[in-house]
PDB file of C-alpha atoms in Angstrom:
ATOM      1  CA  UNK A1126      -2.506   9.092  -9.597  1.00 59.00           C
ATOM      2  CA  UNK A1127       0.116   6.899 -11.146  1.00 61.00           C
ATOM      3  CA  UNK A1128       3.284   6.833  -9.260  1.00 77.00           C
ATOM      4  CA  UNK A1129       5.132   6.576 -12.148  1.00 78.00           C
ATOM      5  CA  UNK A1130       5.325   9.477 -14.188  1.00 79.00           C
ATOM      6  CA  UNK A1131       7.042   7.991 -17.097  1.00 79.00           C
ATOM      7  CA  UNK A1132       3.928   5.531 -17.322  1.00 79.00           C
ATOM      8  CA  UNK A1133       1.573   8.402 -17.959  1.00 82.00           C
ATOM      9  CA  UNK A1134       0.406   8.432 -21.706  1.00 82.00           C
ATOM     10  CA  UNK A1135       0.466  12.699 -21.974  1.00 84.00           C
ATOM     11  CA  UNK A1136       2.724  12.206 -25.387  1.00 85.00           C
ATOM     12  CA  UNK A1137       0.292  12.392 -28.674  1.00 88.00           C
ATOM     13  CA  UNK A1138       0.967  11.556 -32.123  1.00 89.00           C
ATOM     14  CA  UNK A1139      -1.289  12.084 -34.639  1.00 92.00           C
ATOM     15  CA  UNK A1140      -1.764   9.393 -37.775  1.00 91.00           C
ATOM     16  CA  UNK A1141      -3.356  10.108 -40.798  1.00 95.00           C
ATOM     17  CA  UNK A1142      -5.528   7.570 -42.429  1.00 94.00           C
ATOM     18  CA  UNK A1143      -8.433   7.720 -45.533  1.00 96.00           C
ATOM     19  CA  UNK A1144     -11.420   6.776 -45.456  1.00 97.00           C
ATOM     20  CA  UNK A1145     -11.423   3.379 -45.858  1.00 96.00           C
ATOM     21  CA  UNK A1146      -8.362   2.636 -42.987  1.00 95.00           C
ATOM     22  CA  UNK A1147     -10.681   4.519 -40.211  1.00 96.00           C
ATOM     23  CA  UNK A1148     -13.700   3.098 -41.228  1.00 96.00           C
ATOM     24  CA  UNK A1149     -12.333  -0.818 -40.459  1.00 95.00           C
ATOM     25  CA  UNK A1150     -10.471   0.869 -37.687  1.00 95.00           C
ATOM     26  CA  UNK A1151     -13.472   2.490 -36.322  1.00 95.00           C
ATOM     27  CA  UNK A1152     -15.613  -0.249 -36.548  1.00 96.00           C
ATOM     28  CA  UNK A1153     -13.438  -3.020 -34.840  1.00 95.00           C
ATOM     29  CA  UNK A1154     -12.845  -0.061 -32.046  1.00 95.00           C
ATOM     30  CA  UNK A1155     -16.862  -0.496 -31.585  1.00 96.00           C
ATOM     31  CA  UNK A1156     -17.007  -4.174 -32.275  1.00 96.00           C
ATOM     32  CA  UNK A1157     -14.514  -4.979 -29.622  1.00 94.00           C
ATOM     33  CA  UNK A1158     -15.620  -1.851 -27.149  1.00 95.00           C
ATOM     34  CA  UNK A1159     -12.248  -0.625 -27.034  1.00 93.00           C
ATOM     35  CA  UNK A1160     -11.711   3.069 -27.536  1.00 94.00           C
ATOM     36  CA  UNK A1161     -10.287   3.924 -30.709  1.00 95.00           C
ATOM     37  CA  UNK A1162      -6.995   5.464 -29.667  1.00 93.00           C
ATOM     38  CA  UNK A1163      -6.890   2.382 -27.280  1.00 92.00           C
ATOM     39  CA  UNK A1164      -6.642  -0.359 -30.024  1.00 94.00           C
ATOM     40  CA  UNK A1165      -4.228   1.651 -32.815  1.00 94.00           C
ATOM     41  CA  UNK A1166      -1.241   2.034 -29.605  1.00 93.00           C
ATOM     42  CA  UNK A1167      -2.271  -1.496 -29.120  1.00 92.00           C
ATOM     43  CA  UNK A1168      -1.946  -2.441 -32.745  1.00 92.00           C
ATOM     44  CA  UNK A1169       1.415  -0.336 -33.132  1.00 91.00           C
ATOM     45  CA  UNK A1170       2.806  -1.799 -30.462  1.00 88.00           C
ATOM     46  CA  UNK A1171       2.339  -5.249 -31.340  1.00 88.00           C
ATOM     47  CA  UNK A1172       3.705  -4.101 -34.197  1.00 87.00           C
ATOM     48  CA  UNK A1173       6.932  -3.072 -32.964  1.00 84.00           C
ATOM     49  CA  UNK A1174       7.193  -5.499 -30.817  1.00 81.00           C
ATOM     50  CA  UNK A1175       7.094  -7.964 -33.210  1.00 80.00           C
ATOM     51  CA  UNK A1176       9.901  -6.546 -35.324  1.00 77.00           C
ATOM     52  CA  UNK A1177      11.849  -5.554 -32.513  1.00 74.00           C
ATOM     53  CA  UNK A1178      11.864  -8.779 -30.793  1.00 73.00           C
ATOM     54  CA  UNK A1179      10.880 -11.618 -33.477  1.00 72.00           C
ATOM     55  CA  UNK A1180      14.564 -12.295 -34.079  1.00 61.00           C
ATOM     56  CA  UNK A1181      15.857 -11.759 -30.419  1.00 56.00           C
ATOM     57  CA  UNK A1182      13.472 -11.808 -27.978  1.00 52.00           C
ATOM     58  CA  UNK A1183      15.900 -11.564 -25.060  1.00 55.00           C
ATOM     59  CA  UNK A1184      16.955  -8.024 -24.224  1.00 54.00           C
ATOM     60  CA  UNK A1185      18.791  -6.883 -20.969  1.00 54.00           C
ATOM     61  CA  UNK A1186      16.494  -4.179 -19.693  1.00 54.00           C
ATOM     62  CA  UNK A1187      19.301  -1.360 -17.921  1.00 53.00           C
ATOM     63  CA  UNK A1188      16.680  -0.286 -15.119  1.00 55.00           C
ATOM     64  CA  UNK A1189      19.399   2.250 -14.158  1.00 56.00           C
ATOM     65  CA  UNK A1190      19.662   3.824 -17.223  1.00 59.00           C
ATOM     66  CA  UNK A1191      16.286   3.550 -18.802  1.00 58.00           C
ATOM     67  CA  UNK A1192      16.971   1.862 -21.928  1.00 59.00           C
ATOM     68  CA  UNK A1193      16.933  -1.357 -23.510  1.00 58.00           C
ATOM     69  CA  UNK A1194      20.092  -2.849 -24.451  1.00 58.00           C
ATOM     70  CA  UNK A1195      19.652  -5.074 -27.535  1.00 57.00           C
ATOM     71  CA  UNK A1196      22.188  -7.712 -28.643  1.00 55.00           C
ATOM     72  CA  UNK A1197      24.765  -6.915 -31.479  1.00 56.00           C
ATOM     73  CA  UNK A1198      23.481 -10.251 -32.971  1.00 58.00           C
ATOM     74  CA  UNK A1199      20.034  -9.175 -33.372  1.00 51.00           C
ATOM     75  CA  UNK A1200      21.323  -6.081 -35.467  1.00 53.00           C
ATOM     76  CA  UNK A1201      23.687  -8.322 -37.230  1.00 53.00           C
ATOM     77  CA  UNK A1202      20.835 -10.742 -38.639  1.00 55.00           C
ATOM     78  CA  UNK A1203      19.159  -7.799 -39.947  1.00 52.00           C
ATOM     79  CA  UNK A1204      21.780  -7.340 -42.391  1.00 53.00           C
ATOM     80  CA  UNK A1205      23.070 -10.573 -43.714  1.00 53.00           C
ATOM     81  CA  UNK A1206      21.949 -12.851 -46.702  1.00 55.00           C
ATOM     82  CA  UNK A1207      19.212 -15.305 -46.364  1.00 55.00           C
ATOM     83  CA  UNK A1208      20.580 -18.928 -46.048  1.00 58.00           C
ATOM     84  CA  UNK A1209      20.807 -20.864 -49.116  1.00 54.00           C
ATOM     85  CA  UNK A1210      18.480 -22.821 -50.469  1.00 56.00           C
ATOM     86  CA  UNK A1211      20.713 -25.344 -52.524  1.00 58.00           C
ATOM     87  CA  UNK A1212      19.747 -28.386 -52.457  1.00 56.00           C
ATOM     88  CA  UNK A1213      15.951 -27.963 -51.359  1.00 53.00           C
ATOM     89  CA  UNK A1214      13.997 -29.494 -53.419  1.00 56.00           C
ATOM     90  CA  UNK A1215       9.745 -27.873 -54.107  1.00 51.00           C
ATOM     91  CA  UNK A1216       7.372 -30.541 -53.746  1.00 53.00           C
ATOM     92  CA  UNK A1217       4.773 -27.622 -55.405  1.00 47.00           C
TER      93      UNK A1217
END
């Protein structure tokens, strides 16, 4: 038994995907021997991570408090302009 209840994976949610989306999920599940429901939390989380933290990647983890305290800048560089590009020249 896991010590830590919070670890245990009791809370399902349910995707929906056609035909084609299960069939390349299904058969890299089998390819790679990983149970299905094993490689899409896998994939989402990668996912998230990667969104979350591509920008930022240091967070100050609150142990205390359970959450994840993200910078101000991260949320900031979400919302501004890309840089300009004057002056770059294409070599294309």
């Amino acid at each position: 038994m896991n010590p830590n209840s919070k670890k245990l994976r009791d809370n399902p949610i349910k995707i929906n995907v056609d035909h084609y989306d299960y069939q390349i999920l299904l058969a890299h599940s089998q390819r790679s021997g990983i149970d299905l429901a094993i490689l899409v939390r896998q994939l989402a989380m990668r996912q998230i991570h990667d969104l979350v933290f591509r920008e930022q990647p240091i967070a100050m983890i609150l142990p205390s408090q359970n959450t994840v305290e993200m910078p101000l800048g991260h949320f900031w560089a979400m919302t501004q302009a890309p840089a300009s590009t004057a002056g770059v020249t294409s070599h294309a």
